[in-house]
């Protein structure tokens, strides 16, 4: 809102003035300017960057066997202090400190307020090494504790919920880590394990235990420091003369047989990045951790990269999409070792710079792994539909966004930085030429290795490489402004640029030509035509029947899986919008086509949508027979779980039988844990549904965010509207708490789980009522809500 925009401008100007004043004074900071407030303000980050040098953390954690008991820890923070006696030093910490803190060996009561421990400058030695030590209780928020494993996830500012630290990206440090864990647990961290680890003397691990120590000699910001501990299988392999490690919990031999492929793809990504950047893999080691129920796709912690199991371990008949997605994920997180880890943004307003290059490099790496695939189509498929899904809404925003405090940094993430930014970067590379672009990136990485940089630093380097490219004007149009430029499409005969991005303007004759002829175009144009048809459908230039007929007729003539699977996605999208009384013919046509697909992976992909989305009695009967037999070779355990959820919703008299039968079939403990949490949403009892919804309003029941999102989505299934409309306002009232207590993608996931099943005018009016009653609502959070609500509002136009 206007008042909040004015505040952001004031804060930005204050930060600029303060930064200039620090630079003018030289290396020693003067009296503290940053107020003591919650979070990590930009002002505080500037102040501490001037005050501190050579930061080191010596950390130890005691992890009890029961997750109901608190994890405790000790830390000694060592640093050179460049401030003076009139200054104070703020150490970030959200949880409880036990007893006194020790400053250079002297005990002192902790001055702990507004999520900071305040150290008076008079107690520190200016220009010398200082030590601050304390014992503390850890918050569970970023520890992701399960019964027999845990993993830390500190991005963007959650390290301060686990240990006292300087939680900002431009204070890089070295770490020493000791973990006291339950017996039978193993651990991995950023650094190499030390031999003969010494158990922690106090407090003792109940019932025995095991110990691990790690030394992290690479400079890392706190958000990249990480460890995982628990019951895991460990796999190792040698590739190109280096040892690679994977920790995982998978017991299915068909899936663990894929480990060699995962190692190969990791090695390819490393080799490609080294050749492109001319910089060897910069960190001590390379390791992967594959996690069930993981709330991200992956996270780029050097030495212990985290990956979501569903993306990495594929079913028996993976589609081309699924194989590409696995490689893309591994390559994306590996590319981060250079872009984000080696060179880190100075402040999180430039977080998009690490994400754009991770995605952009992953696209290039995929070209080497899969040379026979049309990679222009893959680029369109990977980025355009997702970017447009945000950019066409009221909730869109520029690629680069302002940030006043790190406690709002999670709201910067989304489709614009992950998908619009690579579209921009592809055009920037074309303007410069690939060789000049590569030289510029190499210079950027060399200049800022193990340090921090801004987007403007990079633009200046690239501009020096190719001044005639006009990059600063390009930057202003693409990076600093939001929304879509108009792009006129003359469709007849394929007379258009398939890589054009914007608000597509197509006159009626061109649109009609596309609807009847898109499948005859060259491959890349054919895929772009699907994007245009979908865009026209969303803007009501094309009706359900016309769009469905065009896609179902065209898909029968496709032999490119990337085109075919997108057709399937768009057909299911149309099906969701189609009134129940008109759906039977569509569902029957899709089922018939799916069963006739000769390619097993394509058959599975089309039927997947139907088995979680169908409503007509004949198709539901077919799905029930497939589920009951449980021997259809193209389906996975997770596919059968989705069928069970749909059937339990549609057959309330048999829902207990369906769910209990499905539960008995599950052999994987992690999958069973997910099923037990999510399947409760299938209950036909409206009182139980209400109780389940109210349970999700408590933060302790949202700890495993993918499970919470799946349960909320079931409670708001289209079959349950209008009853489920009662959940909209209370769920939105909790949105700020969801943002404050959840991880970076959860606010949008919460809104999508809540709203995606709604298409009614009543639901739309409830969303507008919420916004009208909250005129000062945080702008970025409002943006997430407007993105999620787009399909409700567009369906009513």
GROMACS .gro file of C-alpha atoms in nm, residues 321-628:
model
  308
  321UNK     CA    1   0.984  -3.448  -1.829
  322UNK     CA    2   1.065  -3.643  -1.515
  323UNK     CA    3   1.412  -3.740  -1.635
  324UNK     CA    4   1.483  -3.381  -1.734
  325UNK     CA    5   1.349  -3.251  -1.403
  326UNK     CA    6   1.587  -3.474  -1.207
  327UNK     CA    7   1.887  -3.360  -1.406
  328UNK     CA    8   1.772  -2.999  -1.388
  329UNK     CA    9   1.742  -3.015  -1.009
  330UNK     CA   10   2.087  -3.171  -0.960
  331UNK     CA   11   2.243  -2.929  -1.209
  332UNK     CA   12   2.064  -2.629  -1.055
  333UNK     CA   13   2.191  -2.701  -0.704
  334UNK     CA   14   2.539  -2.783  -0.834
  335UNK     CA   15   2.557  -2.456  -1.032
  336UNK     CA   16   2.483  -2.275  -0.706
  337UNK     CA   17   2.827  -2.380  -0.580
  338UNK     CA   18   2.959  -2.107  -0.809
  339UNK     CA   19   2.660  -1.873  -0.828
  340UNK     CA   20   2.540  -1.813  -0.473
  341UNK     CA   21   2.796  -2.009  -0.270
  342UNK     CA   22   3.132  -1.896  -0.412
  343UNK     CA   23   2.993  -1.552  -0.495
  344UNK     CA   24   2.703  -1.457  -0.269
  345UNK     CA   25   2.462  -1.165  -0.294
  346UNK     CA   26   2.544  -0.883  -0.055
  347UNK     CA   27   2.183  -0.851   0.060
  348UNK     CA   28   1.879  -1.067  -0.009
  349UNK     CA   29   1.723  -0.812  -0.244
  350UNK     CA   30   1.958  -0.970  -0.499
  351UNK     CA   31   1.869  -1.330  -0.408
  352UNK     CA   32   1.732  -1.367  -0.761
  353UNK     CA   33   2.084  -1.339  -0.904
  354UNK     CA   34   2.187  -1.674  -0.760
  355UNK     CA   35   1.862  -1.838  -0.868
  356UNK     CA   36   1.867  -1.707  -1.225
  357UNK     CA   37   2.217  -1.839  -1.288
  358UNK     CA   38   2.146  -2.174  -1.124
  359UNK     CA   39   1.847  -2.223  -1.355
  360UNK     CA   40   2.022  -2.076  -1.658
  361UNK     CA   41   2.327  -2.303  -1.618
  362UNK     CA   42   2.105  -2.605  -1.551
  363UNK     CA   43   1.933  -2.541  -1.885
  364UNK     CA   44   2.272  -2.543  -2.057
  365UNK     CA   45   2.388  -2.859  -1.877
  366UNK     CA   46   2.071  -3.040  -1.989
  367UNK     CA   47   2.170  -2.978  -2.351
  368UNK     CA   48   2.481  -3.191  -2.303
  369UNK     CA   49   2.307  -3.474  -2.118
  370UNK     CA   50   2.016  -3.494  -2.364
  371UNK     CA   51   2.144  -3.375  -2.704
  372UNK     CA   52   1.851  -3.528  -2.894
  373UNK     CA   53   1.587  -3.321  -2.714
  374UNK     CA   54   1.458  -2.994  -2.857
  375UNK     CA   55   1.598  -2.765  -2.587
  376UNK     CA   56   1.419  -2.456  -2.712
  377UNK     CA   57   1.097  -2.641  -2.632
  378UNK     CA   58   1.239  -2.751  -2.299
  379UNK     CA   59   1.323  -2.387  -2.217
  380UNK     CA   60   0.970  -2.280  -2.307
  381UNK     CA   61   0.825  -2.564  -2.102
  382UNK     CA   62   1.047  -2.507  -1.799
  383UNK     CA   63   1.002  -2.131  -1.772
  384UNK     CA   64   0.727  -1.968  -1.978
  385UNK     CA   65   0.407  -2.120  -1.840
  386UNK     CA   66   0.522  -2.078  -1.478
  387UNK     CA   67   0.647  -1.724  -1.529
  388UNK     CA   68   0.327  -1.621  -1.704
  389UNK     CA   69   0.116  -1.782  -1.429
  390UNK     CA   70   0.247  -1.508  -1.196
  391UNK     CA   71   0.322  -1.227  -1.441
  392UNK     CA   72  -0.035  -1.209  -1.573
  393UNK     CA   73  -0.179  -1.162  -1.221
  394UNK     CA   74  -0.229  -0.856  -1.002
  395UNK     CA   75   0.031  -1.006  -0.768
  396UNK     CA   76   0.325  -0.981  -1.008
  397UNK     CA   77   0.639  -0.785  -0.921
  398UNK     CA   78   0.976  -0.686  -1.071
  399UNK     CA   79   1.258  -0.938  -1.083
  400UNK     CA   80   1.455  -0.721  -0.839
  401UNK     CA   81   1.257  -0.626  -0.528
  402UNK     CA   82   1.340  -0.401  -0.231
  403UNK     CA   83   1.395  -0.556   0.112
  404UNK     CA   84   1.408  -0.370   0.443
  405UNK     CA   85   1.446  -0.667   0.680
  406UNK     CA   86   1.552  -1.031   0.639
  407UNK     CA   87   1.240  -1.149   0.819
  408UNK     CA   88   1.059  -1.064   0.493
  409UNK     CA   89   1.320  -1.219   0.261
  410UNK     CA   90   1.121  -1.538   0.203
  411UNK     CA   91   0.853  -1.338   0.023
  412UNK     CA   92   1.096  -1.248  -0.256
  413UNK     CA   93   1.098  -1.606  -0.387
  414UNK     CA   94   0.863  -1.727  -0.658
  415UNK     CA   95   0.808  -1.780  -1.029
  416UNK     CA   96   0.939  -1.439  -1.131
  417UNK     CA   97   1.291  -1.496  -0.995
  418UNK     CA   98   1.302  -1.864  -1.091
  419UNK     CA   99   1.143  -1.844  -1.435
  420UNK     CA  100   1.108  -1.490  -1.570
  421UNK     CA  101   1.469  -1.414  -1.476
  422UNK     CA  102   1.611  -1.698  -1.696
  423UNK     CA  103   1.400  -1.569  -1.988
  424UNK     CA  104   1.558  -1.228  -1.931
  425UNK     CA  105   1.906  -1.381  -1.901
  426UNK     CA  106   1.870  -1.570  -2.229
  427UNK     CA  107   1.789  -1.242  -2.404
  428UNK     CA  108   2.080  -1.069  -2.230
  429UNK     CA  109   2.318  -1.341  -2.352
  430UNK     CA  110   2.183  -1.297  -2.705
  431UNK     CA  111   2.241  -0.919  -2.687
  432UNK     CA  112   2.601  -0.966  -2.572
  433UNK     CA  113   2.696  -1.277  -2.764
  434UNK     CA  114   2.767  -1.605  -2.585
  435UNK     CA  115   3.147  -1.563  -2.573
  436UNK     CA  116   3.141  -1.210  -2.428
  437UNK     CA  117   2.873  -1.318  -2.180
  438UNK     CA  118   3.085  -1.613  -2.064
  439UNK     CA  119   3.397  -1.397  -2.027
  440UNK     CA  120   3.200  -1.150  -1.817
  441UNK     CA  121   3.072  -1.423  -1.586
  442UNK     CA  122   3.422  -1.567  -1.545
  443UNK     CA  123   3.554  -1.222  -1.448
  444UNK     CA  124   3.266  -1.176  -1.203
  445UNK     CA  125   3.338  -1.509  -1.032
  446UNK     CA  126   3.713  -1.439  -1.008
  447UNK     CA  127   3.662  -1.087  -0.877
  448UNK     CA  128   3.419  -1.178  -0.599
  449UNK     CA  129   3.529  -1.534  -0.505
  450UNK     CA  130   3.434  -1.621  -0.145
  451UNK     CA  131   3.294  -1.270  -0.114
  452UNK     CA  132   2.975  -1.082  -0.195
  453UNK     CA  133   2.847  -0.884  -0.492
  454UNK     CA  134   2.539  -0.706  -0.620
  455UNK     CA  135   2.352  -0.733  -0.948
  456UNK     CA  136   2.486  -0.389  -1.038
  457UNK     CA  137   2.841  -0.520  -0.988
  458UNK     CA  138   2.769  -0.788  -1.246
  459UNK     CA  139   2.600  -0.551  -1.491
  460UNK     CA  140   2.903  -0.320  -1.475
  461UNK     CA  141   3.136  -0.610  -1.560
  462UNK     CA  142   2.915  -0.730  -1.845
  463UNK     CA  143   2.878  -0.376  -1.975
  464UNK     CA  144   3.258  -0.346  -1.993
  465UNK     CA  145   3.271  -0.664  -2.201
  466UNK     CA  146   3.014  -0.541  -2.454
  467UNK     CA  147   2.934  -0.167  -2.406
  468UNK     CA  148   2.740  -0.147  -2.733
  469UNK     CA  149   2.482  -0.396  -2.601
  470UNK     CA  150   2.303  -0.126  -2.398
  471UNK     CA  151   2.273  -0.346  -2.091
  472UNK     CA  152   2.177  -0.074  -1.846
  473UNK     CA  153   1.869   0.020  -2.047
  474UNK     CA  154   1.787  -0.350  -2.086
  475UNK     CA  155   1.833  -0.392  -1.708
  476UNK     CA  156   1.588  -0.114  -1.632
  477UNK     CA  157   1.320  -0.262  -1.859
  478UNK     CA  158   1.354  -0.627  -1.762
  479UNK     CA  159   1.482  -0.630  -1.403
  480UNK     CA  160   1.352  -0.318  -1.233
  481UNK     CA  161   1.003  -0.294  -1.386
  482UNK     CA  162   0.717  -0.538  -1.342
  483UNK     CA  163   0.458  -0.680  -1.577
  484UNK     CA  164   0.425  -0.781  -1.940
  485UNK     CA  165   0.488  -0.590  -2.260
  486UNK     CA  166   0.242  -0.647  -2.545
  487UNK     CA  167   0.355  -0.898  -2.809
  488UNK     CA  168   0.145  -0.919  -3.126
  489UNK     CA  169   0.123  -1.269  -3.275
  490UNK     CA  170   0.049  -1.320  -3.644
  491UNK     CA  171  -0.015  -1.690  -3.633
  492UNK     CA  172  -0.097  -1.788  -3.989
  493UNK     CA  173   0.179  -2.004  -4.133
  494UNK     CA  174   0.383  -1.988  -3.813
  495UNK     CA  175   0.485  -1.627  -3.878
  496UNK     CA  176   0.593  -1.547  -3.521
  497UNK     CA  177   0.891  -1.567  -3.287
  498UNK     CA  178   0.825  -1.870  -3.062
  499UNK     CA  179   1.062  -1.737  -2.792
  500UNK     CA  180   0.880  -1.403  -2.755
  501UNK     CA  181   0.758  -1.334  -2.401
  502UNK     CA  182   0.482  -1.096  -2.298
  503UNK     CA  183   0.110  -1.032  -2.311
  504UNK     CA  184   0.014  -1.207  -2.631
  505UNK     CA  185  -0.216  -1.009  -2.858
  506UNK     CA  186  -0.385  -1.235  -3.116
  507UNK     CA  187  -0.672  -1.126  -3.335
  508UNK     CA  188  -0.966  -1.359  -3.392
  509UNK     CA  189  -0.861  -1.493  -3.737
  510UNK     CA  190  -0.511  -1.576  -3.610
  511UNK     CA  191  -0.650  -1.743  -3.303
  512UNK     CA  192  -0.890  -1.955  -3.507
  513UNK     CA  193  -0.606  -2.054  -3.738
  514UNK     CA  194  -0.400  -2.167  -3.436
  515UNK     CA  195  -0.685  -2.368  -3.288
  516UNK     CA  196  -0.718  -2.569  -3.608
  517UNK     CA  197  -0.356  -2.586  -3.721
  518UNK     CA  198  -0.120  -2.559  -3.423
  519UNK     CA  199  -0.027  -2.927  -3.444
  520UNK     CA  200   0.103  -2.883  -3.802
  521UNK     CA  201   0.363  -2.619  -3.710
  522UNK     CA  202   0.737  -2.683  -3.660
  523UNK     CA  203   0.809  -2.824  -3.314
  524UNK     CA  204   0.914  -2.509  -3.131
  525UNK     CA  205   0.637  -2.302  -3.288
  526UNK     CA  206   0.396  -2.582  -3.201
  527UNK     CA  207   0.484  -2.555  -2.834
  528UNK     CA  208   0.463  -2.174  -2.837
  529UNK     CA  209   0.117  -2.207  -2.994
  530UNK     CA  210   0.004  -2.410  -2.693
  531UNK     CA  211   0.111  -2.122  -2.468
  532UNK     CA  212  -0.091  -1.876  -2.680
  533UNK     CA  213  -0.400  -2.097  -2.681
  534UNK     CA  214  -0.382  -2.141  -2.304
  535UNK     CA  215  -0.337  -1.767  -2.257
  536UNK     CA  216  -0.638  -1.698  -2.480
  537UNK     CA  217  -0.839  -1.956  -2.285
  538UNK     CA  218  -0.761  -1.785  -1.954
  539UNK     CA  219  -0.868  -1.452  -2.101
  540UNK     CA  220  -1.198  -1.605  -2.226
  541UNK     CA  221  -1.114  -1.557  -2.591
  542UNK     CA  222  -1.163  -1.932  -2.629
  543UNK     CA  223  -1.430  -2.139  -2.458
  544UNK     CA  224  -1.388  -2.474  -2.279
  545UNK     CA  225  -1.528  -2.685  -2.561
  546UNK     CA  226  -1.329  -2.515  -2.835
  547UNK     CA  227  -1.001  -2.532  -2.638
  548UNK     CA  228  -1.056  -2.895  -2.537
  549UNK     CA  229  -1.136  -3.004  -2.894
  550UNK     CA  230  -0.830  -2.826  -3.033
  551UNK     CA  231  -0.594  -2.986  -2.779
  552UNK     CA  232  -0.735  -3.340  -2.781
  553UNK     CA  233  -0.736  -3.353  -3.161
  554UNK     CA  234  -0.386  -3.211  -3.185
  555UNK     CA  235  -0.230  -3.428  -2.917
  556UNK     CA  236  -0.327  -3.743  -3.104
  557UNK     CA  237  -0.080  -3.642  -3.374
  558UNK     CA  238   0.218  -3.561  -3.149
  559UNK     CA  239   0.538  -3.759  -3.120
  560UNK     CA  240   0.729  -3.513  -2.898
  561UNK     CA  241   0.680  -3.599  -2.531
  562UNK     CA  242   0.747  -3.243  -2.416
  563UNK     CA  243   0.459  -3.119  -2.633
  564UNK     CA  244   0.236  -3.411  -2.541
  565UNK     CA  245   0.274  -3.380  -2.163
  566UNK     CA  246   0.201  -3.008  -2.179
  567UNK     CA  247  -0.116  -3.086  -2.375
  568UNK     CA  248  -0.215  -3.327  -2.098
  569UNK     CA  249  -0.156  -3.058  -1.835
  570UNK     CA  250  -0.365  -2.803  -2.023
  571UNK     CA  251  -0.644  -3.056  -2.087
  572UNK     CA  252  -0.667  -3.128  -1.715
  573UNK     CA  253  -0.670  -2.754  -1.648
  574UNK     CA  254  -0.969  -2.716  -1.880
  575UNK     CA  255  -1.136  -3.015  -1.717
  576UNK     CA  256  -1.110  -2.849  -1.374
  577UNK     CA  257  -1.296  -2.544  -1.504
  578UNK     CA  258  -1.568  -2.744  -1.681
  579UNK     CA  259  -1.904  -2.779  -1.501
  580UNK     CA  260  -1.971  -3.130  -1.373
  581UNK     CA  261  -2.265  -3.193  -1.605
  582UNK     CA  262  -2.043  -3.129  -1.910
  583UNK     CA  263  -1.739  -3.322  -1.794
  584UNK     CA  264  -1.839  -3.681  -1.865
  585UNK     CA  265  -1.770  -3.669  -2.239
  586UNK     CA  266  -1.432  -3.499  -2.185
  587UNK     CA  267  -1.327  -3.751  -1.920
  588UNK     CA  268  -1.435  -4.044  -2.133
  589UNK     CA  269  -1.240  -3.915  -2.433
  590UNK     CA  270  -0.927  -3.865  -2.220
  591UNK     CA  271  -0.958  -4.208  -2.059
  592UNK     CA  272  -0.998  -4.376  -2.398
  593UNK     CA  273  -0.698  -4.194  -2.539
  594UNK     CA  274  -0.491  -4.267  -2.226
  595UNK     CA  275  -0.559  -4.639  -2.235
  596UNK     CA  276  -0.462  -4.650  -2.602
  597UNK     CA  277  -0.125  -4.477  -2.556
  598UNK     CA  278   0.145  -4.723  -2.660
  599UNK     CA  279   0.413  -4.539  -2.462
  600UNK     CA  280   0.377  -4.644  -2.097
  601UNK     CA  281   0.513  -4.318  -1.958
  602UNK     CA  282   0.264  -4.117  -2.165
  603UNK     CA  283  -0.020  -4.346  -2.062
  604UNK     CA  284   0.069  -4.293  -1.697
  605UNK     CA  285   0.100  -3.917  -1.736
  606UNK     CA  286  -0.245  -3.873  -1.889
  607UNK     CA  287  -0.415  -4.115  -1.653
  608UNK     CA  288  -0.244  -3.955  -1.349
  609UNK     CA  289  -0.455  -3.643  -1.394
  610UNK     CA  290  -0.778  -3.834  -1.438
  611UNK     CA  291  -0.716  -4.055  -1.135
  612UNK     CA  292  -0.699  -3.749  -0.910
  613UNK     CA  293  -0.950  -3.524  -1.088
  614UNK     CA  294  -1.234  -3.726  -1.244
  615UNK     CA  295  -1.597  -3.700  -1.131
  616UNK     CA  296  -1.814  -3.889  -1.383
  617UNK     CA  297  -1.948  -4.224  -1.255
  618UNK     CA  298  -1.822  -4.438  -1.544
  619UNK     CA  299  -1.465  -4.307  -1.516
  620UNK     CA  300  -1.467  -4.333  -1.136
  621UNK     CA  301  -1.574  -4.695  -1.172
  622UNK     CA  302  -1.279  -4.757  -1.407
  623UNK     CA  303  -1.040  -4.589  -1.165
  624UNK     CA  304  -1.174  -4.797  -0.878
  625UNK     CA  305  -1.106  -5.119  -1.071
  626UNK     CA  306  -0.751  -5.003  -1.151
  627UNK     CA  307  -0.690  -4.908  -0.787
  628UNK     CA  308  -0.847  -5.229  -0.652
   0.00000   0.00000   0.00000
